Amino acid sequence: MIRYTDKQKLDAVKAYRKGGGGLLATAAAQGVNVASLRKWVAGYDSLGDAGVVMKRRSNYDPALKGSGANFQRSQVTFPKVRAGYAESTACQI
């Protein structure tokens, strides 16, 4: 999978918007994938420059992330879940 910089994306979208050619011609001239250019143009149309730039992922604090994994491993086990389900669904006659 090819990664394009934000500048490459914006340049390709702006070249397409100038009206010098269609998607195929612009993609070939800019050296980008046609499907990618189509997505960038749609993003640009709806959000402007923000619709084209790379979406950054937020990073979690390693201690917070680790505490969640430890909680999952220590607190929730299948036998405990099964036992709780059996108790809650037991019929009393």
Coordinates of N, CA, C and O in Angstrom, one line a residue:
M1 N 0.8 -1.2 0.0 CA 0.0 0.0 0.0 C 0.9 1.2 0.0 O 1.8 1.4 0.8
I2 N 0.6 2.1 -0.9 CA 1.4 3.3 -1.0 C 0.9 4.4 -0.1 O -0.4 4.6 0.0
R3 N 1.8 5.1 0.6 CA 1.4 6.2 1.5 C 1.7 7.5 0.8 O 2.8 7.7 0.2
Y4 N 0.8 8.4 0.8 CA 1.0 9.7 0.2 C 1.1 10.8 1.3 O 0.3 10.7 2.3
T5 N 1.9 11.8 1.1 CA 2.0 12.9 2.0 C 0.7 13.8 1.9 O 0.0 13.7 0.9
D6 N 0.5 14.5 2.9 CA -0.7 15.5 2.9 C -0.5 16.5 1.7 O -1.5 16.8 1.0
K7 N 0.7 16.9 1.5 CA 1.0 17.8 0.3 C 0.7 17.2 -1.0 O 0.1 17.8 -1.9
Q8 N 1.1 15.9 -1.2 CA 0.7 15.2 -2.4 C -0.8 15.1 -2.6 O -1.3 15.3 -3.7
K9 N -1.5 14.8 -1.6 CA -2.9 14.7 -1.7 C -3.6 16.0 -2.0 O -4.4 16.1 -3.0
L10 N -3.2 17.1 -1.3 CA -3.7 18.4 -1.6 C -3.4 18.9 -3.0 O -4.2 19.5 -3.7
D11 N -2.2 18.6 -3.5 CA -1.8 19.0 -4.8 C -2.6 18.3 -5.9 O -3.0 18.9 -6.8
A12 N -2.8 17.0 -5.6 CA -3.6 16.2 -6.6 C -5.1 16.7 -6.6 O -5.6 16.9 -7.7
V13 N -5.6 17.0 -5.5 CA -7.0 17.5 -5.4 C -7.1 18.9 -6.1 O -8.0 19.1 -6.9
K14 N -6.2 19.7 -5.8 CA -6.3 21.1 -6.4 C -6.0 21.0 -7.9 O -6.6 21.8 -8.7
A15 N -5.2 20.1 -8.4 CA -5.0 20.0 -9.8 C -6.2 19.5 -10.5 O -6.6 19.9 -11.6
Y16 N -6.9 18.5 -9.8 CA -8.2 18.0 -10.4 C -9.2 19.2 -10.4 O -10.0 19.3 -11.4
R17 N -9.3 20.0 -9.3 CA -10.3 21.0 -9.2 C -10.0 22.2 -10.2 O -10.9 22.9 -10.6
K18 N -8.8 22.3 -10.7 CA -8.5 23.3 -11.8 C -9.2 23.0 -13.0 O -9.5 23.9 -13.9
G19 N -9.6 21.7 -13.3 CA -10.3 21.4 -14.4 C -9.5 21.0 -15.7 O -10.0 21.0 -16.8
G20 N -8.2 20.7 -15.5 CA -7.4 20.3 -16.6 C -7.7 19.0 -17.2 O -7.2 18.7 -18.3
G21 N -8.4 18.1 -16.5 CA -8.7 16.8 -17.0 C -9.6 16.1 -16.0 O -10.0 16.6 -14.9
G22 N -10.0 14.9 -16.3 CA -10.8 14.1 -15.4 C -10.0 13.4 -14.3 O -8.8 13.7 -14.2
L23 N -10.6 12.6 -13.6 CA -10.0 11.8 -12.5 C -8.8 11.0 -13.0 O -7.7 11.0 -12.5
L24 N -9.0 10.3 -14.1 CA -8.0 9.4 -14.7 C -6.8 10.2 -15.1 O -5.6 9.8 -14.8
A25 N -7.0 11.2 -15.8 CA -5.9 12.0 -16.4 C -5.1 12.7 -15.2 O -3.9 12.7 -15.2
T26 N -5.9 13.2 -14.2 CA -5.2 13.9 -13.1 C -4.4 12.9 -12.3 O -3.3 13.2 -11.9
A27 N -5.0 11.8 -12.0 CA -4.3 10.8 -11.2 C -3.0 10.3 -11.9 O -2.0 10.2 -11.2
A28 N -3.1 10.1 -13.2 CA -1.9 9.7 -13.9 C -0.8 10.8 -13.9 O 0.3 10.5 -13.7
A29 N -1.3 12.1 -14.1 CA -0.3 13.2 -14.1 C 0.3 13.4 -12.7 O 1.5 13.7 -12.6
Q30 N -0.4 13.1 -11.7 CA 0.1 13.4 -10.3 C 0.7 12.1 -9.7 O 1.3 12.2 -8.7
G31 N 0.6 11.0 -10.4 CA 1.2 9.7 -9.9 C 0.5 9.1 -8.7 O 1.2 8.6 -7.8
V32 N -0.8 9.3 -8.6 CA -1.6 8.7 -7.5 C -2.6 7.8 -8.0 O -3.0 7.7 -9.2
N33 N -3.2 7.0 -7.1 CA -4.2 6.0 -7.5 C -5.5 6.7 -7.7 O -5.9 7.7 -7.0
V34 N -6.3 6.3 -8.7 CA -7.6 6.9 -9.1 C -8.6 6.8 -7.9 O -9.3 7.8 -7.6
A35 N -8.7 5.7 -7.3 CA -9.6 5.5 -6.2 C -9.2 6.4 -5.0 O -10.1 7.0 -4.3
S36 N -8.0 6.5 -4.7 CA -7.5 7.4 -3.7 C -7.9 8.9 -4.0 O -8.4 9.6 -3.1
L37 N -7.6 9.3 -5.2 CA -8.0 10.6 -5.6 C -9.5 10.9 -5.5 O -9.9 12.0 -5.0
R38 N -10.3 9.9 -5.8 CA -11.7 10.1 -5.7 C -12.1 10.3 -4.3 O -12.9 11.2 -3.9
K39 N -11.5 9.6 -3.3 CA -11.8 9.7 -1.9 C -11.3 11.1 -1.4 O -12.0 11.8 -0.6
W40 N -10.2 11.5 -1.8 CA -9.6 12.8 -1.4 C -10.5 14.0 -1.9 O -10.8 14.9 -1.2
V41 N -11.0 13.9 -3.1 CA -11.9 14.9 -3.7 C -13.2 15.0 -2.9 O -13.6 16.0 -2.5
A42 N -13.7 13.8 -2.6 CA -15.0 13.8 -1.8 C -14.7 14.4 -0.4 O -15.5 15.2 0.1
G43 N -13.6 14.1 0.2 CA -13.3 14.6 1.5 C -13.0 16.1 1.4 O -13.5 16.9 2.3
Y44 N -12.4 16.6 0.4 CA -12.1 18.0 0.2 C -13.4 18.8 0.0 O -13.6 19.8 0.5
D45 N -14.4 18.1 -0.8 CA -15.6 18.8 -1.0 C -16.5 19.0 0.3 O -17.1 19.9 0.4
S46 N -16.3 18.0 1.2 CA -17.2 18.1 2.4 C -16.5 18.9 3.5 O -17.2 19.6 4.3
L47 N -15.1 18.7 3.6 CA -14.5 19.4 4.8 C -13.3 20.3 4.4 O -12.7 20.8 5.3
G48 N -13.1 20.5 3.2 CA -12.0 21.4 2.8 C -10.6 20.6 3.0 O -10.6 19.4 2.9
D49 N -9.6 21.4 3.3 CA -8.3 20.8 3.5 C -8.3 19.7 4.6 O -7.6 18.7 4.5
A50 N -9.1 19.9 5.6 CA -9.2 18.9 6.7 C -9.7 17.5 6.2 O -9.4 16.5 6.8
G51 N -10.4 17.5 5.1 CA -10.9 16.2 4.6 C -9.9 15.4 3.8 O -10.2 14.3 3.5
V52 N -8.8 16.1 3.6 CA -7.7 15.4 2.8 C -6.6 15.0 3.6 O -6.0 13.9 3.4
V53 N -6.2 15.7 4.7 CA -5.0 15.4 5.4 C -5.2 14.1 6.2 O -6.3 13.7 6.5
M54 N -4.1 13.5 6.6 CA -4.1 12.2 7.3 C -4.7 12.4 8.6 O -4.5 13.3 9.4
K55 N -5.6 11.4 9.0 CA -6.2 11.4 10.3 C -5.2 10.8 11.3 O -4.7 9.7 11.1
R56 N -4.9 11.6 12.3 CA -3.9 11.1 13.3 C -4.6 10.3 14.4 O -5.7 10.7 14.8
R57 N -4.0 9.2 14.8 CA -4.6 8.4 15.9 C -4.1 9.0 17.2 O -3.0 9.4 17.3
S58 N -5.0 8.9 18.2 CA -4.5 9.4 19.5 C -3.9 8.2 20.2 O -4.2 7.1 20.0
N59 N -2.8 8.5 21.0 CA -2.1 7.5 21.7 C -2.6 7.5 23.1 O -2.8 8.5 23.7
Y60 N -2.7 6.3 23.7 CA -3.1 6.1 25.0 C -1.9 6.0 25.9 O -0.8 5.6 25.5
D61 N -2.0 6.4 27.1 CA -1.0 6.3 28.1 C -0.7 4.8 28.3 O -1.6 4.1 28.6
P62 N 0.5 4.4 28.2 CA 0.8 2.9 28.3 C 0.3 2.3 29.7 O -0.1 1.2 29.7
A63 N 0.4 3.1 30.7 CA 0.0 2.6 32.1 C -1.6 2.4 32.0 O -2.1 1.4 32.5
L64 N -2.3 3.3 31.4 CA -3.7 3.2 31.3 C -4.1 2.0 30.5 O -5.0 1.2 30.8
K65 N -3.4 1.8 29.3 CA -3.7 0.7 28.4 C -3.4 -0.6 29.1 O -4.2 -1.6 29.0
G66 N -2.3 -0.7 29.8 CA -1.9 -1.9 30.5 C -2.9 -2.2 31.6 O -3.2 -3.4 31.9
S67 N -3.4 -1.2 32.3 CA -4.3 -1.5 33.4 C -5.6 -2.1 32.9 O -6.2 -3.0 33.5
G68 N -6.0 -1.7 31.7 CA -7.3 -2.3 31.2 C -7.1 -3.7 30.8 O -7.9 -4.6 31.0
A69 N -5.9 -4.0 30.2 CA -5.6 -5.4 29.8 C -5.5 -6.3 31.1 O -6.0 -7.4 31.1
N70 N -4.9 -5.8 32.1 CA -4.8 -6.6 33.3 C -6.1 -6.8 34.0 O -6.4 -7.9 34.5
F71 N -7.0 -5.8 33.9 CA -8.3 -6.0 34.5 C -9.1 -7.1 33.7 O -9.7 -7.9 34.3
Q72 N -9.0 -7.0 32.4 CA -9.7 -8.0 31.6 C -9.2 -9.4 31.9 O -10.0 -10.3 32.0
R73 N -7.9 -9.6 32.1 CA -7.4 -10.9 32.3 C -7.7 -11.4 33.7 O -8.0 -12.6 33.9
S74 N -7.7 -10.5 34.7 CA -7.9 -11.0 36.1 C -9.3 -11.0 36.5 O -9.7 -11.8 37.4
Q75 N -10.2 -10.2 36.0 CA -11.5 -10.1 36.5 C -12.6 -10.9 35.7 O -13.5 -11.4 36.3
V76 N -12.4 -10.9 34.5 CA -13.5 -11.5 33.6 C -12.9 -12.8 33.0 O -12.1 -12.8 32.2
T77 N -13.4 -13.9 33.6 CA -13.0 -15.2 33.0 C -14.3 -16.0 32.7 O -15.4 -15.7 33.2
F78 N -14.2 -16.9 31.8 CA -15.4 -17.6 31.3 C -16.1 -18.4 32.5 O -17.3 -18.3 32.6
P79 N -15.3 -19.1 33.3 CA -16.0 -19.8 34.4 C -16.8 -18.8 35.3 O -17.9 -19.1 35.8
K80 N -16.3 -17.6 35.6 CA -17.0 -16.6 36.4 C -18.3 -16.2 35.7 O -19.3 -16.0 36.3
V81 N -18.2 -15.9 34.4 CA -19.3 -15.5 33.7 C -20.4 -16.6 33.6 O -21.6 -16.4 33.8
R82 N -19.9 -17.8 33.4 CA -20.8 -19.0 33.3 C -21.5 -19.2 34.7 O -22.7 -19.4 34.7
A83 N -20.8 -19.1 35.8 CA -21.4 -19.2 37.1 C -22.4 -18.2 37.4 O -23.5 -18.4 37.9
G84 N -22.1 -16.9 37.0 CA -23.0 -15.8 37.2 C -24.3 -16.0 36.4 O -25.4 -15.8 36.9
Y85 N -24.2 -16.5 35.2 CA -25.3 -16.8 34.3 C -26.2 -17.9 34.9 O -27.4 -17.8 35.0
A86 N -25.5 -19.0 35.4 CA -26.3 -20.1 36.0 C -27.0 -19.6 37.2 O -28.2 -20.1 37.4
E87 N -26.5 -18.8 38.0 CA -27.1 -18.3 39.2 C -28.3 -17.4 38.9 O -29.4 -17.5 39.5
S88 N -28.2 -16.6 37.8 CA -29.2 -15.7 37.5 C -30.4 -16.3 36.8 O -31.5 -15.8 36.7
T89 N -30.2 -17.5 36.2 CA -31.2 -18.1 35.4 C -31.8 -19.4 36.1 O -32.6 -20.1 35.5
A90 N -31.3 -19.7 37.3 CA -31.8 -20.9 38.0 C -33.3 -20.8 38.3 O -33.7 -19.7 38.8
C91 N -34.0 -21.8 38.1 CA -35.4 -21.9 38.4 C -35.6 -22.4 39.8 O -34.9 -23.4 40.2
Q92 N -36.5 -21.8 40.5 CA -36.8 -22.3 41.9 C -38.2 -22.8 41.8 O -39.1 -22.1 41.4
I93 N -38.4 -24.0 42.3 CA -39.8 -24.6 42.3 C -40.3 -24.6 43.7 O -39.7 -24.8 44.7

